[in-house]
């Protein structure tokens, strides 16, 4: 028939991904951005630097493999087992095993995985260029635990005169009635986060409490 071949389908997807892939983070730009945010003396800035470094590894891996796939399909370079795996995965709209390994992000399909990577890049780049966000997308961190620890460190430093110790500080949370888009500034102390899911329950905004989930709805 006149349908596209398997290689043609993958090449089309490769072109699309290459077009949408964010640019690499340049080390000098990242250093300058961190410096403008107050330098590496601030725990959350250290966290941002680590997140960007980790994301850059993912971007570099993806960019390199997309380029090599084109060359391998054209016959310019040998189709390695890794590239064969990538070709098979992309044809099935799945995430190549190497990308999952480098990102430590498991997703049901290529669309979900790639959208997640784009959103992470957006958060990190906006933070680097425009300053600390009013709200943080917690699920967009490679190391969310480290991010929460960095927040506790910053709170501790604000209370140096009170002799607060990091080991004695615990996270407490409060659900805001505002939507993320309505938040106009960050809190005086601590952070606003979003992107969390509930398993087996849902949040009732009008009653301000947890309630039973809707029938047949696993996550809220």
mmCIF file of C-alpha atoms in Angstrom:
data_model
loop_
_atom_site.group_PDB
_atom_site.id
_atom_site.type_symbol
_atom_site.label_atom_id
_atom_site.label_comp_id
_atom_site.label_asym_id
_atom_site.label_seq_id
_atom_site.Cartn_x
_atom_site.Cartn_y
_atom_site.Cartn_z
ATOM 1 C CA UNK A 1 0.000 0.000 0.000
ATOM 2 C CA UNK A 2 0.919 3.666 -0.011
ATOM 3 C CA UNK A 3 1.258 3.972 3.771
ATOM 4 C CA UNK A 4 4.357 5.263 5.499
ATOM 5 C CA UNK A 5 7.071 2.808 6.398
ATOM 6 C CA UNK A 6 8.061 2.218 9.991
ATOM 7 C CA UNK A 7 11.246 4.259 9.516
ATOM 8 C CA UNK A 8 9.323 7.121 7.899
ATOM 9 C CA UNK A 9 6.889 7.226 10.833
ATOM 10 C CA UNK A 10 9.772 7.356 13.329
ATOM 11 C CA UNK A 11 11.625 10.004 11.301
ATOM 12 C CA UNK A 12 8.549 12.201 11.326
ATOM 13 C CA UNK A 13 8.319 11.864 15.116
ATOM 14 C CA UNK A 14 12.064 12.551 15.475
ATOM 15 C CA UNK A 15 11.691 15.782 13.470
ATOM 16 C CA UNK A 16 8.776 16.828 15.687
ATOM 17 C CA UNK A 17 10.673 16.108 18.919
ATOM 18 C CA UNK A 18 13.789 17.913 17.682
ATOM 19 C CA UNK A 19 11.709 20.999 16.910
ATOM 20 C CA UNK A 20 10.115 21.060 20.366
ATOM 21 C CA UNK A 21 13.144 20.065 22.463
ATOM 22 C CA UNK A 22 14.288 22.974 24.676
ATOM 23 C CA UNK A 23 17.794 24.376 24.071
ATOM 24 C CA UNK A 24 20.708 23.113 26.142
ATOM 25 C CA UNK A 25 21.530 24.935 29.366
ATOM 26 C CA UNK A 26 24.888 26.680 28.984
ATOM 27 C CA UNK A 27 27.050 26.541 32.113
ATOM 28 C CA UNK A 28 27.943 30.260 32.043
ATOM 29 C CA UNK A 29 24.289 31.286 31.608
ATOM 30 C CA UNK A 30 23.268 29.065 34.533
ATOM 31 C CA UNK A 31 26.059 30.476 36.734
ATOM 32 C CA UNK A 32 25.066 34.054 35.869
ATOM 33 C CA UNK A 33 21.398 33.288 36.552
ATOM 34 C CA UNK A 34 22.138 31.676 39.927
ATOM 35 C CA UNK A 35 24.325 34.641 40.856
ATOM 36 C CA UNK A 36 21.514 37.095 40.047
ATOM 37 C CA UNK A 37 19.215 35.052 42.334
ATOM 38 C CA UNK A 38 21.586 35.541 45.257
ATOM 39 C CA UNK A 39 24.214 32.894 44.608
ATOM 40 C CA UNK A 40 24.874 29.378 45.864
ATOM 41 C CA UNK A 41 24.649 30.530 49.497
ATOM 42 C CA UNK A 42 20.860 30.082 49.268
ATOM 43 C CA UNK A 43 19.754 26.442 49.620
ATOM 44 C CA UNK A 44 16.946 26.730 47.058
ATOM 45 C CA UNK A 45 19.430 28.085 44.504
ATOM 46 C CA UNK A 46 21.612 25.016 45.065
ATOM 47 C CA UNK A 47 18.518 22.902 44.467
ATOM 48 C CA UNK A 48 17.783 24.781 41.207
ATOM 49 C CA UNK A 49 21.368 24.255 39.997
ATOM 50 C CA UNK A 50 21.150 20.517 40.710
ATOM 51 C CA UNK A 51 17.789 20.248 38.940
ATOM 52 C CA UNK A 52 19.134 22.066 35.861
ATOM 53 C CA UNK A 53 22.244 19.847 35.786
ATOM 54 C CA UNK A 54 20.065 16.756 35.922
ATOM 55 C CA UNK A 55 17.668 18.039 33.259
ATOM 56 C CA UNK A 56 20.596 18.967 31.021
ATOM 57 C CA UNK A 57 21.761 15.323 31.112
ATOM 58 C CA UNK A 58 18.312 14.281 29.901
ATOM 59 C CA UNK A 59 18.235 16.923 27.141
ATOM 60 C CA UNK A 60 21.732 15.955 25.988
ATOM 61 C CA UNK A 61 20.825 12.254 25.866
ATOM 62 C CA UNK A 62 17.589 12.879 23.960
ATOM 63 C CA UNK A 63 19.198 15.307 21.501
ATOM 64 C CA UNK A 64 22.082 12.947 20.768
ATOM 65 C CA UNK A 65 19.862 9.904 20.272
ATOM 66 C CA UNK A 66 17.439 11.738 17.966
ATOM 67 C CA UNK A 67 20.360 12.882 15.821
ATOM 68 C CA UNK A 68 21.909 9.390 15.745
ATOM 69 C CA UNK A 69 18.571 7.795 14.880
ATOM 70 C CA UNK A 70 18.343 9.948 11.766
ATOM 71 C CA UNK A 71 21.879 8.982 10.765
ATOM 72 C CA UNK A 72 21.266 5.274 11.445
ATOM 73 C CA UNK A 73 18.020 5.206 9.461
ATOM 74 C CA UNK A 74 19.855 6.898 6.581
ATOM 75 C CA UNK A 75 22.595 4.253 6.831
ATOM 76 C CA UNK A 76 25.315 6.772 7.692
ATOM 77 C CA UNK A 77 26.111 5.102 11.031
ATOM 78 C CA UNK A 78 25.542 1.580 12.387
ATOM 79 C CA UNK A 79 22.190 0.924 14.027
ATOM 80 C CA UNK A 80 23.330 -0.021 17.539
ATOM 81 C CA UNK A 81 21.164 -2.150 19.875
ATOM 82 C CA UNK A 82 20.374 1.035 21.834
ATOM 83 C CA UNK A 83 19.139 2.749 18.660
ATOM 84 C CA UNK A 84 17.111 -0.320 17.687
ATOM 85 C CA UNK A 85 15.408 -0.166 21.087
ATOM 86 C CA UNK A 86 14.714 3.547 20.565
ATOM 87 C CA UNK A 87 13.336 2.953 17.064
ATOM 88 C CA UNK A 88 11.008 0.210 18.347
ATOM 89 C CA UNK A 89 9.855 2.350 21.285
ATOM 90 C CA UNK A 90 9.187 5.505 19.262
ATOM 91 C CA UNK A 91 7.292 3.527 16.614
ATOM 92 C CA UNK A 92 4.988 2.306 19.400
ATOM 93 C CA UNK A 93 4.798 5.874 20.866
ATOM 94 C CA UNK A 94 6.664 4.622 23.940
ATOM 95 C CA UNK A 95 9.658 6.118 25.742
ATOM 96 C CA UNK A 96 13.078 4.711 24.729
ATOM 97 C CA UNK A 97 14.556 2.717 27.674
ATOM 98 C CA UNK A 98 17.663 4.928 27.880
ATOM 99 C CA UNK A 99 15.531 8.076 28.262
ATOM 100 C CA UNK A 100 13.561 6.484 31.102
ATOM 101 C CA UNK A 101 16.810 5.432 32.761
ATOM 102 C CA UNK A 102 18.456 8.867 32.538
ATOM 103 C CA UNK A 103 15.347 10.784 33.606
ATOM 104 C CA UNK A 104 14.122 8.279 36.226
ATOM 105 C CA UNK A 105 10.689 9.242 34.942
ATOM 106 C CA UNK A 106 8.294 6.424 34.096
ATOM 107 C CA UNK A 107 5.432 7.444 31.805
ATOM 108 C CA UNK A 108 2.764 5.427 29.945
ATOM 109 C CA UNK A 109 3.641 6.914 26.564
ATOM 110 C CA UNK A 110 5.953 9.288 24.730
ATOM 111 C CA UNK A 111 3.506 12.201 24.782
ATOM 112 C CA UNK A 112 3.138 12.230 28.573
ATOM 113 C CA UNK A 113 6.895 11.831 29.144
ATOM 114 C CA UNK A 114 7.915 14.564 26.710
ATOM 115 C CA UNK A 115 5.284 17.021 28.004
ATOM 116 C CA UNK A 116 6.627 16.445 31.523
ATOM 117 C CA UNK A 117 10.213 17.180 30.431
ATOM 118 C CA UNK A 118 9.072 20.365 28.633
ATOM 119 C CA UNK A 119 7.213 21.541 31.739
ATOM 120 C CA UNK A 120 10.272 20.884 33.936
ATOM 121 C CA UNK A 121 12.417 22.926 31.555
ATOM 122 C CA UNK A 122 9.839 25.729 31.624
ATOM 123 C CA UNK A 123 9.805 25.882 35.434
ATOM 124 C CA UNK A 124 13.610 25.785 35.740
ATOM 125 C CA UNK A 125 14.225 28.341 32.978
ATOM 126 C CA UNK A 126 11.603 30.787 34.280
ATOM 127 C CA UNK A 127 13.036 30.460 37.789
ATOM 128 C CA UNK A 128 16.571 31.048 36.510
ATOM 129 C CA UNK A 129 15.660 34.067 34.357
ATOM 130 C CA UNK A 130 12.751 35.704 36.150
ATOM 131 C CA UNK A 131 13.285 34.847 39.813
ATOM 132 C CA UNK A 132 11.768 32.434 42.270
ATOM 133 C CA UNK A 133 8.237 31.323 41.302
ATOM 134 C CA UNK A 134 5.295 32.208 43.548
ATOM 135 C CA UNK A 135 4.295 28.514 43.406
ATOM 136 C CA UNK A 136 6.468 25.487 42.707
ATOM 137 C CA UNK A 137 5.398 22.433 40.701
ATOM 138 C CA UNK A 138 6.634 19.827 43.213
ATOM 139 C CA UNK A 139 6.114 16.837 40.927
ATOM 140 C CA UNK A 140 8.425 18.511 38.403
ATOM 141 C CA UNK A 141 11.525 17.998 40.563
ATOM 142 C CA UNK A 142 13.968 15.126 40.108
ATOM 143 C CA UNK A 143 14.647 15.372 43.850
ATOM 144 C CA UNK A 144 11.508 16.750 45.555
ATOM 145 C CA UNK A 145 12.748 15.624 48.987
ATOM 146 C CA UNK A 146 15.920 17.673 48.503
ATOM 147 C CA UNK A 147 13.799 20.668 47.497
ATOM 148 C CA UNK A 148 11.713 20.428 50.678
ATOM 149 C CA UNK A 149 14.899 20.069 52.748
ATOM 150 C CA UNK A 150 16.336 23.205 51.084
ATOM 151 C CA UNK A 151 13.172 25.072 52.046
ATOM 152 C CA UNK A 152 13.571 23.992 55.685
ATOM 153 C CA UNK A 153 17.205 25.144 55.586
ATOM 154 C CA UNK A 154 16.146 28.600 54.384
ATOM 155 C CA UNK A 155 13.493 28.863 57.098
ATOM 156 C CA UNK A 156 16.100 27.834 59.698
ATOM 157 C CA UNK A 157 18.470 30.559 58.542
ATOM 158 C CA UNK A 158 15.761 33.182 58.991
ATOM 159 C CA UNK A 159 15.549 32.083 62.631
ATOM 160 C CA UNK A 160 19.269 31.961 63.415
ATOM 161 C CA UNK A 161 18.738 34.302 66.380
ATOM 162 C CA UNK A 162 16.168 31.860 67.747
ATOM 163 C CA UNK A 163 18.731 29.034 67.464
ATOM 164 C CA UNK A 164 16.491 26.884 65.265
ATOM 165 C CA UNK A 165 18.163 23.574 64.313
ATOM 166 C CA UNK A 166 17.388 21.878 60.984
ATOM 167 C CA UNK A 167 16.707 18.536 62.682
ATOM 168 C CA UNK A 168 14.028 20.164 64.839
ATOM 169 C CA UNK A 169 12.170 21.797 61.927
ATOM 170 C CA UNK A 170 9.282 19.822 60.424
ATOM 171 C CA UNK A 171 7.164 20.478 57.353
ATOM 172 C CA UNK A 172 3.585 21.530 57.977
ATOM 173 C CA UNK A 173 1.075 22.137 55.209
ATOM 174 C CA UNK A 174 -2.123 24.045 54.644
ATOM 175 C CA UNK A 175 -4.385 23.810 51.596
ATOM 176 C CA UNK A 176 -5.072 27.247 50.124
ATOM 177 C CA UNK A 177 -8.479 28.166 48.766
ATOM 178 C CA UNK A 178 -6.862 30.063 45.889
ATOM 179 C CA UNK A 179 -6.024 28.444 42.583
ATOM 180 C CA UNK A 180 -2.397 28.602 41.484
ATOM 181 C CA UNK A 181 -3.161 31.264 38.867
ATOM 182 C CA UNK A 182 -4.639 33.532 41.561
ATOM 183 C CA UNK A 183 -1.481 33.624 43.707
ATOM 184 C CA UNK A 184 0.191 37.019 43.283
ATOM 185 C CA UNK A 185 3.185 36.606 45.607
ATOM 186 C CA UNK A 186 5.018 33.921 47.550
ATOM 187 C CA UNK A 187 4.519 33.382 51.292
ATOM 188 C CA UNK A 188 6.509 35.353 53.861
ATOM 189 C CA UNK A 189 8.032 32.086 54.994
ATOM 190 C CA UNK A 190 8.116 28.676 53.336
ATOM 191 C CA UNK A 191 6.811 27.851 49.853
ATOM 192 C CA UNK A 192 3.617 27.271 47.891
ATOM 193 C CA UNK A 193 3.507 23.983 45.953
ATOM 194 C CA UNK A 194 1.086 22.365 43.509
ATOM 195 C CA UNK A 195 0.833 19.226 41.389
ATOM 196 C CA UNK A 196 0.048 16.679 44.097
ATOM 197 C CA UNK A 197 -2.385 13.790 43.642
ATOM 198 C CA UNK A 198 -4.597 11.960 46.127
ATOM 199 C CA UNK A 199 -5.084 8.189 45.937
ATOM 200 C CA UNK A 200 -8.371 6.904 47.334
ATOM 201 C CA UNK A 201 -9.724 10.293 48.401
ATOM 202 C CA UNK A 202 -10.356 13.808 47.064
ATOM 203 C CA UNK A 203 -10.229 17.342 48.444
ATOM 204 C CA UNK A 204 -13.526 19.124 48.942
ATOM 205 C CA UNK A 205 -12.776 22.838 48.460
ATOM 206 C CA UNK A 206 -16.091 24.036 49.845
ATOM 207 C CA UNK A 207 -15.749 22.037 53.072
ATOM 208 C CA UNK A 208 -11.951 22.407 53.212
ATOM 209 C CA UNK A 209 -11.386 18.736 54.024
ATOM 210 C CA UNK A 210 -10.698 15.278 52.622
ATOM 211 C CA UNK A 211 -13.741 13.325 51.437
ATOM 212 C CA UNK A 212 -14.380 10.001 49.686
ATOM 213 C CA UNK A 213 -13.342 9.909 46.039
ATOM 214 C CA UNK A 214 -15.893 9.807 43.255
ATOM 215 C CA UNK A 215 -16.981 6.327 42.105
ATOM 216 C CA UNK A 216 -14.406 4.662 39.810
ATOM 217 C CA UNK A 217 -12.020 7.667 40.093
ATOM 218 C CA UNK A 218 -8.737 6.405 41.557
ATOM 219 C CA UNK A 219 -6.777 9.656 41.696
ATOM 220 C CA UNK A 220 -7.801 13.232 42.414
#
